[in-house]
């Protein structure tokens, strides 16, 4: 019997796949547990429409990420830190402060988890910070750290 999986099944396949299983396995496990439905014409058509909808949403999110990356290109975020007697920095600039400053200065909604900082910024001056907006799109934001 052919079934369409509604969720990932470890030994069977991924969500959305059409797999061939024995009649007993389908009757006793797949259909009662709700992990799959029979692969008839109606269900195949529903799966096709659902995949088209998911592709459309994915393309829309990709375009939004590209637009945001383009908007970020001209942005220079300014962050102020306290300095010591010899010009050393007290503290550091983390991704949270960068996201908050981008919101205050440019009205951008950035997720702090998407800001790629291997280490917090601990020096004054201009820093180039990559932002992972989408698996395929990475934007660049410039952060200017000044003395308070």
CSV table of N, CA, C and O in Angstrom, one decimal, residues 8 16 18 25 38 40 42 44 49 51 71 84 97 102 104 108 111 114 116-117 124 130 132 140-141:
chain,number,residue,atom,x,y,z
A,8,UNK,N,8.0,13.0,9.8
A,8,UNK,CA,9.2,12.2,9.6
A,8,UNK,C,9.0,10.9,10.4
A,8,UNK,O,8.6,10.9,11.6
A,16,UNK,N,6.1,14.3,3.7
A,16,UNK,CA,5.8,14.6,2.3
A,16,UNK,C,6.2,13.5,1.3
A,16,UNK,O,5.8,13.6,0.1
A,18,UNK,N,6.1,9.8,-0.6
A,18,UNK,CA,5.2,8.7,-0.8
A,18,UNK,C,6.0,7.5,-0.8
A,18,UNK,O,7.0,7.3,-1.5
A,25,UNK,N,1.2,-3.0,8.1
A,25,UNK,CA,1.9,-1.9,8.8
A,25,UNK,C,1.1,-0.6,8.6
A,25,UNK,O,1.0,0.2,9.5
A,38,UNK,N,-3.4,7.5,3.2
A,38,UNK,CA,-3.4,6.7,2.0
A,38,UNK,C,-3.1,7.6,0.8
A,38,UNK,O,-3.6,8.7,0.7
A,40,UNK,N,-4.1,8.3,-2.2
A,40,UNK,CA,-5.0,8.3,-3.3
A,40,UNK,C,-4.9,9.7,-4.1
A,40,UNK,O,-4.1,10.5,-3.7
A,42,UNK,N,-6.8,12.4,-4.3
A,42,UNK,CA,-7.1,13.6,-3.6
A,42,UNK,C,-5.9,13.9,-2.7
A,42,UNK,O,-5.5,15.1,-2.6
A,44,UNK,N,-2.8,13.0,-3.0
A,44,UNK,CA,-1.6,13.4,-3.8
A,44,UNK,C,-1.8,14.9,-4.2
A,44,UNK,O,-0.8,15.6,-4.3
A,49,UNK,N,-0.3,20.7,-3.8
A,49,UNK,CA,-0.7,22.1,-3.5
A,49,UNK,C,0.0,22.6,-2.2
A,49,UNK,O,0.5,23.7,-2.2
A,51,UNK,N,3.0,21.6,-1.2
A,51,UNK,CA,4.4,21.8,-1.6
A,51,UNK,C,4.6,23.1,-2.4
A,51,UNK,O,5.5,23.9,-2.2
A,71,UNK,N,19.2,46.8,2.4
A,71,UNK,CA,18.9,47.9,3.3
A,71,UNK,C,20.1,48.1,4.3
A,71,UNK,O,20.4,49.2,4.6
A,84,UNK,N,38.9,53.5,29.5
A,84,UNK,CA,39.8,53.6,30.7
A,84,UNK,C,40.8,54.8,30.4
A,84,UNK,O,40.7,55.5,29.5
A,97,UNK,N,23.5,44.3,21.9
A,97,UNK,CA,23.6,45.8,21.8
A,97,UNK,C,23.6,46.2,20.4
A,97,UNK,O,23.0,47.3,20.1
A,102,UNK,N,20.6,49.0,16.2
A,102,UNK,CA,20.0,49.0,14.8
A,102,UNK,C,18.5,49.4,14.9
A,102,UNK,O,18.0,50.1,14.1
A,104,UNK,N,17.1,51.2,17.3
A,104,UNK,CA,16.9,52.6,17.7
A,104,UNK,C,17.3,53.6,16.6
A,104,UNK,O,16.6,54.6,16.3
A,108,UNK,N,15.3,49.0,12.4
A,108,UNK,CA,15.5,47.6,11.8
A,108,UNK,C,15.2,46.6,12.9
A,108,UNK,O,15.7,46.7,14.0
A,111,UNK,N,17.3,40.1,14.6
A,111,UNK,CA,17.4,39.0,15.7
A,111,UNK,C,18.8,38.9,16.1
A,111,UNK,O,19.7,38.7,15.3
A,114,UNK,N,21.0,36.1,14.8
A,114,UNK,CA,21.5,36.1,13.4
A,114,UNK,C,22.7,36.9,13.2
A,114,UNK,O,23.4,36.8,12.2
A,116,UNK,N,26.5,37.5,13.5
A,116,UNK,CA,27.6,36.5,13.6
A,116,UNK,C,28.8,37.3,14.2
A,116,UNK,O,29.5,38.0,13.5
A,117,UNK,N,29.0,37.1,15.5
A,117,UNK,CA,30.2,37.6,16.2
A,117,UNK,C,30.9,36.5,16.8
A,117,UNK,O,30.5,35.9,17.8
A,124,UNK,N,37.8,50.2,19.9
A,124,UNK,CA,37.2,51.3,19.3
A,124,UNK,C,37.4,51.3,17.8
A,124,UNK,O,38.3,50.6,17.3
A,130,UNK,N,29.0,40.5,10.0
A,130,UNK,CA,28.1,39.8,9.1
A,130,UNK,C,26.8,39.4,9.8
A,130,UNK,O,26.9,39.1,11.0
A,132,UNK,N,23.6,36.8,9.3
A,132,UNK,CA,23.0,35.7,8.6
A,132,UNK,C,21.5,35.8,8.6
A,132,UNK,O,20.8,35.4,9.5
A,140,UNK,N,25.8,42.7,5.5
A,140,UNK,CA,26.9,43.2,6.3
A,140,UNK,C,26.5,44.5,6.9
A,140,UNK,O,25.9,45.4,6.3
A,141,UNK,N,26.8,44.7,8.2
A,141,UNK,CA,26.4,45.9,9.0
A,141,UNK,C,27.7,46.4,9.5
A,141,UNK,O,28.6,45.7,10.0
